[in-house]
Amino acid sequence: MPYLARPPWRCRFVARFLPSVLAACTRRPLQSMRVVIGLACVVVLALLWRDLIATQASTEAAERERIRVEAMVHVRAAAGSIQATIDSFNFVLRSAREAILTGPKSLDVLGRIVTASMAQDIVIQLFHVSEDGFLSYSSLGRAPMNFLGDRAYFRLLAGATEDKLVISDVVLGRLSNKWSIQFARGVRSADGAFKGVVALAVSPDAWVAKLKSFEVGSSDLFAVLGADGAYLMRTLYGGGHYGKYVPPDRPFLQHPEQREGDYVTSGALDGIQRQFSWVRLPSGLIVVMGIGLEEALAPVKALNQRSLLRALLLSSLLVLASAALVIALGRYEKVVEASQEREAHYRSVFDNMAEGIMIVDDHERISGINPAFTAITGYGLDEVVGRSPALLSPSVPGARNLGAIIGRHPAGSWEDDFDGLRWNGETYTGHATLSVVRGADGRMANRIVLLADVTERRRKDEEIWRQANFDVLTGLPNRALMMDRLERMISHARRHPSMVVVLFVDLDRFKPVNDNFGHDTGDLLLCEVARRLEALFRDEDTVARMGGDEFVVLMPRNADKAAVEATATKIVESLSRPFQIGEQSLEISCSVGIARFPDDGDTAAVLLHKADVAMYRAKEMGRATWST
Ligand SMILES: Nc1nc2c(ncn2[C@@H]2O[C@H](COP(=O)(O)OP(=O)(O)OP(=O)(O)O)[C@@H](O)[C@H]2O)c(=O)[nH]1
C-alpha cells in the first residue's frame, strides 16, 4: 500500500470546519455579515493602533536621537570655547611667569594688561604667590600680607618636577570673599629654583553665565567638572554645588580613557531626566551638557497626543458605525425572519387549502398553482405554467370554458360554475371564484382563482330540486312547480297581452282500478296517463300532476274558445282509449275543467280554482267530458 503523507494540521482543520462555516453563512447570511463586520472592525482597530503605537515609538526614538546629537554638538562647541579660554589663560600665565623673572614692574604692567584685556567679570585677578607662600602681587592692587602657601595648587606646584597647568577646585577667596577657580603655574628661575606660583583667579559664576548660550531649554544643564568629578561650574541652581561632586557612577569617571560620550540619567537635585553628552578636555576638565528630555520631547509628545486623540476619535466613530450597522442588520434580520415565517405560514395555508388555487397573470397565463389544484385537475405545475386556463375546460361548443369566462371578466371579482376537463380526459363540474390582486399603482397584477370540484354537490342540488319540483311516480312537474310556472306565464301574459289556458284533468272511476287490480297497477296506469298527456302537448306547455288522479295542463298562448274546447276533447278522447297494463286492458276516462287568463281570473289560485270547479261541473255532467 503506498504511503500517503498526512496533510498538515491546518489543512485538516480547514477541511473539517470550512464546510460547516460555509453552511452557517449560507443559512444565516445576515448574522454572518454581522460577525464579519465585527471582526473587520476589530482588525481595522488593531492595525490602526499597532501602526499608531509603532509610529509614535519611532518618532520619539528619532527625536531622542536628535536630542542626543544636539547635546553632543553643543557640548563639543562649549568644550572648544572653554579650551580656547584655558589656552588664553595659559598664554597669560606663561607671560606672567616671564615678567616675574624679569622684575616686579613688568608683572604689574602685565597684570594691568591682562585684567584690562580679558573680560573682567571672568578673570578676577592675576596674582603671584612667592616661594614663601605669601601673596606678593595682585592685579587688584596692593596685596596685603596673605598666606596662600596652604592652597593645594601651591603645594602641588612647589613639589612638582614638571611644568604644568594646575586648575584648582572652586575656592572662596580669603581677601575677595568670592568663589573662584585658580589657574596656576609654577615659577622657576633659570637654575630651576622654585620662585612661587603665578595664578589667574577666574569667576566661575561669570564664566558660566557666558557659557549659558550653549543651552537650549530652561531645564537644560551645562557644567564643567574637575577631573575628579568636582563641580567647577554649573548653569542651574546657583553656586550651591561648589565643593560638591557628581555621583561616582558617571561614565566619564568610570572610563577615564574615553574622550567623550553620552548617557541618560535623572538629576539628583531636581529629578529631571536629561540626555547628557560630555567631552574630556586635554587639561582633564570634563564639560557636560544635559538637555531636559521632558521639555525637549514636549513638541513630539504633543504631536503624539494629538494623533492619539485623532485615533481615539476615529476608533470611536468606527466602533459606533460598526455597532450601528450591526444593530441595523440585526433588526433587518428580525424583519426578514418574521417575513420568512409569514411567508412559510402563507405557503402552508396555500399548500394545504382544500380549494385549488390558480394564479393568472395579466396576460391571462397561469403563473402558479397549489397542490389542491393538481388534485382536482390532474395537472402539475410544469404542465400549466405559462399556459391559458382554457386548457382546464373541454373545447367543445356550448361548454362553459374557464378560459373564456376569465376572458369575459377582465377586471373585478366574480364566481361561476364551469365545465372542467381533467388531465386524464375526465369531465367534471367546477366552480371558480376569482379575485383581483392590484399592485401599489392600482394596476391589476394578478388574478387569483379558487377552484372547486362541485360535480357531486351540483348532482345533489339537482336531485333535491327535482324532488321538490317533480312528481316521483310520473316524473311530471308537481303542484309547486306547476303553480310557479303558472305565475310566470301569467306575468309574461300581462307584459305581452296574451292568454294562458288552464285545463284541470281528473280521472273518472280510477278508484275501482286500485280496488280491483291493486295499487301497483293503479300506479302504472297513472304513469301511462302522464305519457299520453305529455304526447298531446308542446314543449312550452306544462303537464303536471296535482296529486292522486288529478293532472293540470298549462298552455301559454292565445287560443280561441273552440280551439281550447277541441284540446279538452282531445284529452278526453286520448284517456278514454283502453290502457294495456301488463296483462290487463283497462278503461277509464276523465273529466276536464277549463279556465283562461284573463277571462276567468287574473291570479294562479283563482284560475286553478275556476278550472277545478269547471272539472266538477264536467263530472256532474256525467263524466268523460269537459266544462268551462
Ligand atoms: N294507485 C294509486 N292510487 C291512488 C294514488 N293517489 C290516489 N289514489 C287513489 O285514487 C283514488 C281517487 O279517488 P276518486 O277520484 O274519488 O275515485 P274515482 O273512482 O276516480 O271517483 P270519480 O272521480 O268520482 O270517478 C283514490 O282511491 C285514491 O286512493 C296513487 O298514487 N296511486
XYZ file of C-alpha atoms and ligand atoms in Angstrom:
660
model
C 0.000 0.000 0.000
C 1.529 3.337 -0.995
C 2.379 5.693 1.818
C 0.217 8.791 1.808
C 1.528 11.755 3.731
C -0.986 13.218 6.164
C -1.930 16.801 5.252
C -0.676 19.416 7.722
C -2.957 20.104 10.700
C -4.012 23.497 9.356
C -5.308 21.908 6.143
C -7.153 19.258 8.158
C -8.643 21.917 10.421
C -9.806 23.988 7.441
C -11.138 20.908 5.623
C -13.079 19.887 8.730
C -14.614 23.193 9.702
C -14.843 25.109 6.400
C -17.984 23.271 5.143
C -19.841 23.932 8.441
C -18.772 27.598 8.380
C -19.916 27.955 4.755
C -23.195 26.204 5.561
C -23.797 28.549 8.525
C -23.041 31.572 6.307
C -25.500 30.341 3.684
C -28.141 29.568 6.307
C -27.914 32.900 8.120
C -26.129 35.336 5.777
C -27.140 38.429 7.747
C -25.790 37.058 11.025
C -22.576 36.055 9.235
C -22.358 39.581 7.861
C -22.673 40.968 11.390
C -19.856 38.706 12.581
C -17.711 39.779 9.595
C -18.371 43.468 10.328
C -17.461 42.943 13.998
C -14.264 41.090 13.090
C -13.371 43.660 10.402
C -13.853 46.439 12.955
C -11.568 44.663 15.450
C -8.929 44.000 12.770
C -9.010 47.593 11.485
C -8.754 48.922 15.052
C -5.883 46.541 15.840
C -3.991 47.627 12.686
C -4.716 51.287 13.335
C -3.468 51.159 16.914
C -0.491 48.957 16.086
C 0.604 51.454 13.415
C -0.074 54.396 15.724
C 1.928 52.938 18.618
C 4.780 51.928 16.287
C 4.813 55.372 14.623
C 4.776 57.177 17.961
C 7.533 54.964 19.344
C 9.720 55.510 16.256
C 9.014 59.265 16.246
C 10.019 59.511 19.910
C 13.116 57.354 19.319
C 14.130 59.581 16.377
C 13.592 62.690 18.494
C 15.661 61.242 21.353
C 18.454 60.510 18.861
C 18.197 64.072 17.532
C 18.435 65.393 21.107
C 21.444 63.182 21.770
C 23.196 64.512 18.665
C 22.221 68.069 19.562
C 23.613 67.659 23.079
C 26.849 66.304 21.623
C 27.106 69.204 19.151
C 26.507 71.699 21.909
C 28.964 70.140 24.343
C 31.654 69.955 21.679
C 31.149 73.650 20.883
C 31.222 74.553 24.563
C 34.318 72.416 25.116
C 36.024 74.196 22.236
C 35.158 77.552 23.715
C 36.369 76.567 27.188
C 39.559 75.072 25.800
C 40.233 78.306 23.872
C 39.769 80.312 27.094
C 42.073 77.960 29.009
C 44.652 78.295 26.201
C 44.481 82.088 26.594
C 44.879 81.674 30.408
C 47.922 79.530 29.741
C 49.401 82.156 27.485
C 48.854 84.852 30.140
C 50.337 82.675 32.875
C 53.399 81.902 30.788
C 53.812 85.605 30.029
C 53.327 86.472 33.705
C 55.967 83.937 34.673
C 58.460 85.622 32.327
C 57.521 89.030 33.752
C 58.088 87.841 37.357
C 61.546 86.640 36.426
C 62.188 89.966 34.672
C 61.067 92.153 37.588
C 58.034 93.248 39.665
C 57.365 96.185 37.406
C 56.914 94.049 34.345
C 54.480 91.856 36.270
C 52.430 94.836 37.282
C 52.290 96.056 33.676
C 51.262 92.599 32.518
C 48.711 92.297 35.300
C 47.055 95.526 34.253
C 47.141 94.477 30.598
C 45.579 91.127 31.462
C 42.824 92.460 33.661
C 42.109 95.206 31.122
C 42.146 92.947 28.053
C 40.303 89.975 29.463
C 36.727 90.144 30.418
C 36.887 91.499 33.926
C 33.895 89.636 35.116
C 35.601 86.303 34.269
C 39.121 86.981 35.362
C 39.077 88.347 38.879
C 42.814 88.865 39.274
C 46.288 87.867 38.238
C 48.407 87.198 41.276
C 51.782 85.883 42.344
C 52.470 83.841 45.456
C 56.149 83.979 46.302
C 58.113 80.876 47.221
C 57.474 81.506 50.942
C 53.699 81.083 50.361
C 52.761 84.768 50.847
C 50.882 86.761 48.233
C 53.469 89.047 46.642
C 51.449 90.585 43.820
C 47.769 91.025 42.835
C 46.426 92.829 39.793
C 43.661 94.070 42.066
C 46.151 96.401 43.844
C 48.472 96.408 46.759
C 48.446 92.913 48.223
C 48.080 92.580 51.971
C 50.108 90.035 53.850
C 48.147 86.943 52.908
C 49.442 83.415 53.252
C 48.390 81.151 50.397
C 51.061 78.517 50.802
C 48.485 76.116 52.156
C 46.497 76.117 48.899
C 46.508 72.768 47.140
C 47.690 74.252 43.816
C 50.676 75.922 45.629
C 51.737 72.747 47.329
C 51.284 70.733 44.126
C 53.373 73.126 42.040
C 56.025 73.629 44.766
C 56.682 69.894 44.755
C 56.240 69.379 41.005
C 59.192 68.466 38.869
C 57.459 69.264 35.589
C 55.977 72.495 34.288
C 52.202 72.112 34.200
C 48.966 73.991 34.497
C 47.087 73.260 37.697
C 43.413 74.081 37.894
C 42.040 74.272 41.374
C 38.642 73.346 42.707
C 36.331 76.250 43.379
C 37.643 78.042 46.405
C 36.453 81.027 48.420
C 38.855 83.945 48.124
C 40.268 84.980 51.515
C 40.511 88.625 50.532
C 37.809 88.904 47.816
C 35.410 86.589 49.579
C 34.357 85.465 46.091
C 34.202 81.973 44.689
C 36.984 81.451 42.165
C 38.934 78.882 40.235
C 42.654 79.228 40.174
C 44.579 78.529 37.009
C 48.148 78.280 38.296
C 51.660 77.628 37.011
C 54.890 77.283 38.910
C 57.635 79.928 38.555
C 61.166 78.634 38.433
C 64.423 80.515 37.819
C 66.878 79.517 35.130
C 68.652 77.272 37.616
C 65.373 75.531 38.461
C 64.837 77.183 41.878
C 61.166 77.484 42.918
C 60.094 81.122 42.745
C 56.491 80.737 43.738
C 53.288 80.387 41.761
C 51.589 82.704 39.284
C 47.823 82.251 39.023
C 44.678 83.642 37.458
C 41.576 83.731 39.670
C 38.581 83.121 37.466
C 34.983 83.680 38.493
C 33.011 80.512 37.816
C 29.708 82.374 38.059
C 30.695 84.910 35.397
C 32.208 82.295 33.161
C 29.265 80.028 33.376
C 26.961 82.950 32.549
C 28.787 83.325 29.239
C 28.505 79.608 28.575
C 24.714 79.672 29.007
C 24.366 80.413 25.309
C 25.085 76.722 24.710
C 21.884 75.747 26.484
C 18.698 75.158 24.568
C 15.858 74.938 27.077
C 15.084 76.107 30.599
C 15.653 72.647 32.047
C 18.942 72.141 30.175
C 22.093 71.924 32.202
C 25.673 72.866 31.442
C 28.525 72.005 33.762
C 32.304 71.940 33.892
C 33.794 69.381 36.240
C 37.216 68.764 37.520
C 38.913 65.510 36.537
C 37.789 64.057 39.886
C 34.115 64.979 39.284
C 34.079 68.141 41.423
C 31.759 70.861 40.213
C 33.629 73.878 38.864
C 30.727 75.472 37.050
C 27.109 74.689 36.640
C 24.367 76.698 34.997
C 21.449 75.665 37.216
C 20.792 76.224 40.934
C 23.357 78.977 41.651
C 26.562 78.258 43.490
C 25.221 75.660 45.883
C 27.218 72.987 44.069
C 30.660 74.392 44.904
C 32.674 71.809 46.751
C 30.338 69.017 45.661
C 30.938 66.054 43.368
C 28.868 64.264 40.740
C 27.873 60.689 41.643
C 30.739 58.273 41.010
C 28.750 56.117 38.550
C 29.032 58.693 35.773
C 30.652 57.189 32.633
C 33.410 59.857 32.414
C 34.526 58.845 35.924
C 34.107 55.130 35.227
C 36.008 55.314 31.932
C 38.820 57.891 32.240
C 40.291 56.629 28.955
C 37.257 57.865 26.951
C 37.369 61.365 25.428
C 33.627 61.851 25.037
C 30.358 60.052 25.434
C 26.710 60.327 26.358
C 24.185 58.896 28.799
C 20.698 59.472 30.136
C 20.046 59.963 33.827
C 17.761 61.802 36.207
C 19.074 64.810 38.112
C 19.875 64.109 41.770
C 18.540 67.540 42.745
C 15.529 68.082 40.513
C 14.715 64.552 39.368
C 14.542 65.796 35.749
C 15.586 63.218 33.201
C 18.217 64.562 30.809
C 20.189 63.456 27.808
C 23.836 64.131 28.726
C 26.844 64.426 26.412
C 30.322 65.013 27.738
C 33.778 65.854 26.430
C 37.038 65.475 28.331
C 39.457 68.388 27.731
C 43.250 67.853 27.485
C 43.578 69.630 30.846
C 41.402 66.910 32.414
C 38.322 69.104 32.819
C 35.066 67.496 31.836
C 32.433 69.524 30.021
C 28.922 68.171 30.407
C 25.775 69.223 28.570
C 22.346 67.876 29.633
C 19.150 68.521 27.697
C 15.922 68.147 29.738
C 14.060 65.358 27.971
C 10.576 66.281 29.100
C 10.930 69.822 27.748
C 12.752 68.762 24.579
C 10.320 65.967 23.844
C 7.281 68.143 24.586
C 6.558 69.053 20.899
C 6.782 65.395 19.855
C 4.679 64.315 22.830
C 2.090 66.974 21.958
C 2.107 65.747 18.363
C 1.737 62.165 19.563
C -1.061 63.204 21.890
C -2.895 64.866 19.016
C -2.555 61.788 16.834
C -3.669 59.693 19.830
C -6.783 61.840 20.177
C -7.407 61.594 16.435
C -7.044 57.800 16.614
C -9.379 57.684 19.618
C -11.945 59.746 17.727
C -11.566 57.621 14.611
C -11.817 54.409 16.650
C -14.934 55.669 18.423
C -16.514 56.591 15.089
C -15.566 53.230 13.630
C -16.956 51.363 16.643
C -20.130 53.465 16.579
C -20.582 52.977 12.824
C -19.950 49.234 13.124
C -22.291 48.972 16.106
C -24.979 50.905 14.226
C -24.507 48.672 11.203
C -24.597 45.513 13.322
C -27.741 46.715 15.151
C -29.407 47.713 11.865
C -28.534 44.346 10.356
C -29.871 42.602 13.476
C -33.164 44.464 13.143
C -33.283 43.783 9.416
C -32.601 40.097 10.130
C -35.543 40.022 12.553
C -37.780 41.630 9.930
C -36.578 39.125 7.322
C -37.151 36.239 9.745
C -40.644 37.479 10.554
C -41.313 37.871 6.842
C -39.996 34.366 6.177
C -42.185 32.991 8.966
C -45.183 34.789 7.492
C -44.319 33.509 4.044
C -43.940 29.953 5.392
C -47.305 30.337 7.123
C -48.999 31.600 3.957
C -47.208 28.923 1.943
C -48.539 26.266 4.319
C -52.053 27.717 4.011
C -51.603 27.839 0.227
C -50.377 24.254 0.117
C -52.989 22.844 2.490
C -56.100 24.584 1.249
C -58.872 22.248 0.114
C -59.660 24.555 -2.792
C -57.414 24.568 -5.774
C -55.610 27.873 -6.314
C -54.510 29.126 -9.682
C -52.673 32.435 -10.174
C -53.300 34.038 -13.549
C -51.087 36.903 -14.722
C -52.229 39.990 -16.628
C -51.597 38.152 -19.926
C -54.114 35.504 -18.838
C -51.405 32.870 -18.408
C -51.178 30.572 -15.418
C -48.223 31.518 -13.208
C -48.778 29.377 -10.107
C -50.894 26.592 -8.612
C -51.198 24.761 -5.298
C -51.329 21.013 -4.591
C -55.150 21.044 -4.359
C -55.250 22.368 -7.937
C -53.251 19.322 -9.040
C -55.562 17.032 -7.040
C -58.622 18.495 -8.815
C -57.333 18.910 -12.359
C -54.542 16.319 -12.519
C -52.149 18.957 -13.916
C -48.754 19.587 -12.313
C -47.041 22.970 -12.164
C -44.761 22.382 -15.158
C -47.709 21.387 -17.313
C -49.717 24.560 -16.761
C -47.241 27.384 -16.118
C -47.380 29.894 -18.975
C -50.497 28.291 -20.488
C -54.040 29.619 -20.779
C -56.681 28.476 -18.246
C -58.697 27.381 -21.307
C -56.924 24.008 -21.168
C -58.894 23.258 -17.989
C -62.202 23.011 -19.925
C -63.275 20.939 -22.913
C -63.076 22.920 -26.137
C -66.458 21.945 -27.456
C -69.283 24.260 -28.457
C -71.626 25.118 -25.577
C -69.140 24.155 -22.865
C -68.614 26.731 -20.127
C -64.895 27.208 -20.795
C -62.972 28.588 -17.817
C -60.513 30.475 -20.035
C -63.395 32.145 -21.863
C -65.127 33.034 -18.572
C -61.935 34.645 -17.219
C -61.528 36.492 -20.524
C -65.048 37.842 -20.235
C -64.245 39.361 -16.827
C -61.071 41.391 -17.369
C -61.436 43.150 -14.017
C -63.351 42.787 -10.776
C -64.190 39.723 -8.756
C -66.730 37.082 -9.680
C -67.661 33.442 -9.197
C -69.254 30.965 -11.541
C -69.541 27.297 -12.452
C -67.572 25.957 -15.398
C -67.168 22.717 -17.230
C -63.918 21.101 -16.198
C -61.665 18.730 -18.115
C -59.073 16.840 -16.131
C -55.601 15.866 -17.414
C -56.862 12.287 -17.916
C -59.787 13.425 -20.087
C -62.433 13.095 -17.347
C -65.022 15.853 -17.167
C -66.403 17.458 -14.014
C -68.357 20.471 -12.899
C -66.084 23.106 -11.426
C -66.729 26.279 -9.503
C -64.340 29.190 -9.852
C -64.050 32.257 -7.574
C -61.818 34.976 -8.985
C -60.212 37.812 -7.029
C -58.092 40.586 -8.493
C -54.753 41.455 -6.891
C -53.648 45.011 -7.621
C -50.155 46.479 -7.353
C -49.223 49.641 -5.432
C -50.012 51.666 -8.577
C -53.570 50.298 -8.629
C -52.976 48.296 -11.774
C -54.045 44.669 -11.849
C -51.023 42.490 -11.078
C -52.547 39.028 -10.815
C -55.815 37.228 -10.606
C -56.276 34.512 -8.032
C -58.772 31.833 -8.985
C -60.108 29.425 -6.345
C -61.217 26.162 -7.952
C -63.512 23.512 -6.516
C -64.890 20.288 -7.979
C -68.660 20.709 -7.401
C -69.831 17.776 -9.524
C -71.335 15.857 -6.594
C -72.739 18.984 -4.967
C -74.450 20.028 -8.192
C -75.827 16.486 -8.628
C -77.297 16.543 -5.129
C -78.678 20.052 -5.678
C -80.323 18.810 -8.850
C -81.771 15.812 -7.009
C -83.156 17.975 -4.213
C -84.576 20.363 -6.782
C -86.158 17.533 -8.689
C -87.634 16.064 -5.509
C -89.038 19.447 -4.606
C -90.498 20.157 -8.035
C -91.393 16.891 -9.729
C -93.761 14.058 -9.028
C -91.828 10.987 -8.047
C -94.234 8.500 -9.673
C -94.821 10.050 -13.082
C -91.850 12.393 -13.405
C -94.200 15.254 -14.229
C -93.834 18.710 -12.581
C -95.644 18.666 -9.234
C -98.166 21.151 -7.894
C -95.495 23.554 -6.597
C -93.634 23.752 -9.923
C -96.930 23.985 -11.810
C -98.024 26.929 -9.656
C -94.622 28.604 -10.195
C -94.825 28.202 -13.931
C -98.454 29.379 -13.981
C -97.493 32.553 -12.174
C -94.608 33.166 -14.599
C -96.934 32.574 -17.570
C -99.491 34.998 -16.121
C -96.910 37.705 -15.527
C -95.495 37.197 -19.031
C -99.027 37.327 -20.461
C -99.607 40.562 -18.583
C -96.474 42.126 -20.075
C -97.214 40.806 -23.549
C -101.000 40.717 -23.592
C -101.876 37.117 -24.307
C -103.806 34.220 -22.816
C -102.960 31.348 -20.501
C -105.214 28.263 -20.650
C -105.554 26.034 -17.584
C -107.011 22.530 -18.078
C -107.836 20.621 -14.866
C -107.979 16.851 -15.605
C -109.418 14.342 -13.099
C -109.593 10.630 -13.954
C -113.019 9.033 -13.834
C -113.556 5.846 -11.911
C -109.891 5.362 -11.058
C -110.578 4.051 -7.564
C -112.007 0.757 -8.876
C -108.716 0.136 -10.713
C -106.879 0.249 -7.409
C -109.534 -1.764 -5.730
C -109.746 -4.437 -8.437
C -106.185 -4.704 -9.732
C -104.106 -3.365 -6.912
C -102.275 -0.132 -6.151
C -99.271 -1.010 -8.316
C -101.470 -1.400 -11.369
C -103.038 1.939 -10.442
C -99.527 3.487 -10.343
C -98.637 2.078 -13.744
C -101.897 3.429 -15.111
C -101.134 6.896 -13.699
C -97.718 6.783 -15.444
C -99.344 5.841 -18.757
C -101.858 8.666 -18.353
C -98.937 11.053 -17.858
C -97.208 9.844 -21.062
C -100.402 10.226 -23.087
C -100.994 13.740 -21.788
C -97.351 14.769 -22.479
C -97.711 13.397 -26.011
C -100.643 15.699 -26.615
C -98.824 18.976 -25.804
C -95.867 21.069 -26.930
C -92.633 21.724 -25.098
C -93.681 25.187 -23.961
C -96.830 23.689 -22.373
C -96.720 22.183 -18.906
C -98.330 18.876 -17.977
C -98.303 18.491 -14.182
C -99.627 16.038 -11.640
C -101.516 17.696 -8.793
C -101.710 14.520 -6.734
C -103.999 11.408 -6.693
C -105.620 11.101 -10.106
C -105.613 14.869 -10.823
C -103.497 16.483 -13.574
C -103.226 20.081 -14.806
C -102.183 21.279 -18.246
C -100.973 24.883 -18.810
C -100.897 26.397 -22.298
C -99.322 29.892 -22.537
C -100.794 31.099 -25.831
C -103.720 32.741 -27.411
C -106.350 30.185 -28.289
C -109.948 30.816 -29.036
C -112.705 29.043 -27.175
C -113.226 26.436 -29.868
C -109.561 25.558 -30.019
C -109.418 25.156 -26.254
C -112.523 23.005 -26.259
C -111.038 20.893 -29.055
C -107.932 20.391 -26.931
C -110.123 19.323 -23.968
C -111.956 16.929 -26.210
C -108.616 15.554 -27.407
C -107.649 14.880 -23.779
C -110.915 13.112 -23.002
C -110.629 11.017 -26.134
C -106.991 10.140 -25.513
C -107.571 8.986 -21.924
C -110.752 7.146 -22.852
C -108.821 4.756 -25.076
C -108.006 1.460 -23.276
C -104.660 1.217 -21.407
C -102.690 -2.014 -21.637
C -101.115 -2.526 -18.190
C -99.369 -5.892 -18.123
C -101.967 -8.499 -18.922
C -104.779 -6.132 -18.189
C -106.607 -3.857 -20.598
C -108.064 -1.093 -18.511
C -110.593 1.505 -19.493
C -111.071 4.808 -17.750
C -111.976 8.294 -18.833
C -111.515 11.783 -17.487
C -113.339 14.990 -16.740
C -111.723 18.282 -17.823
C -112.366 21.747 -16.388
C -111.277 24.790 -18.426
C -110.245 28.252 -17.175
C -108.458 31.075 -19.043
C -106.408 34.104 -18.186
C -107.506 36.806 -18.207
C -111.194 35.966 -18.833
C -111.718 33.636 -15.833
C -109.275 35.156 -13.354
C -106.012 37.054 -13.111
C -104.177 35.035 -10.467
C -102.888 31.488 -10.442
C -105.020 30.489 -7.453
C -108.226 31.896 -8.961
C -107.622 30.298 -12.330
C -106.842 26.928 -10.746
C -109.936 27.133 -8.601
C -112.069 28.039 -11.629
C -110.658 25.097 -13.591
C -111.291 22.781 -10.606
C -114.905 23.982 -10.340
C -115.373 23.510 -14.077
C -113.907 19.998 -13.793
C -116.532 19.140 -11.120
C -119.137 20.568 -13.409
C -117.993 18.112 -16.094
C -118.199 15.272 -13.535
C -121.696 16.280 -12.795
C -122.452 16.342 -16.464
C -121.825 12.595 -16.476
C -118.040 12.405 -16.719
C -115.893 11.771 -19.857
C -116.452 15.304 -20.947
C -115.203 18.876 -20.373
C -116.693 22.009 -18.993
C -115.747 25.705 -18.716
N -102.668 3.567 -7.312
C -102.760 4.793 -6.804
N -103.910 5.264 -6.380
C -104.032 6.494 -5.897
C -102.913 7.324 -5.819
N -103.307 8.556 -5.283
C -104.645 8.432 -5.051
N -105.075 7.201 -5.418
C -106.422 6.722 -5.366
O -107.125 7.318 -6.385
C -108.465 7.353 -5.997
C -109.040 8.680 -6.343
O -110.345 8.835 -5.791
P -111.554 9.302 -6.572
O -111.231 10.282 -7.614
O -112.559 9.693 -5.569
O -112.105 7.927 -7.244
P -112.805 7.785 -8.634
O -113.053 6.370 -8.634
O -111.916 8.261 -9.732
O -114.037 8.666 -8.495
P -114.587 9.708 -9.527
O -113.551 10.717 -9.764
O -115.710 10.321 -8.875
O -114.870 8.996 -10.751
C -108.448 7.052 -4.505
O -108.968 5.708 -4.348
C -107.045 7.065 -4.100
O -106.747 6.086 -3.123
C -101.682 6.828 -6.256
O -100.674 7.476 -6.209
N -101.687 5.544 -6.759
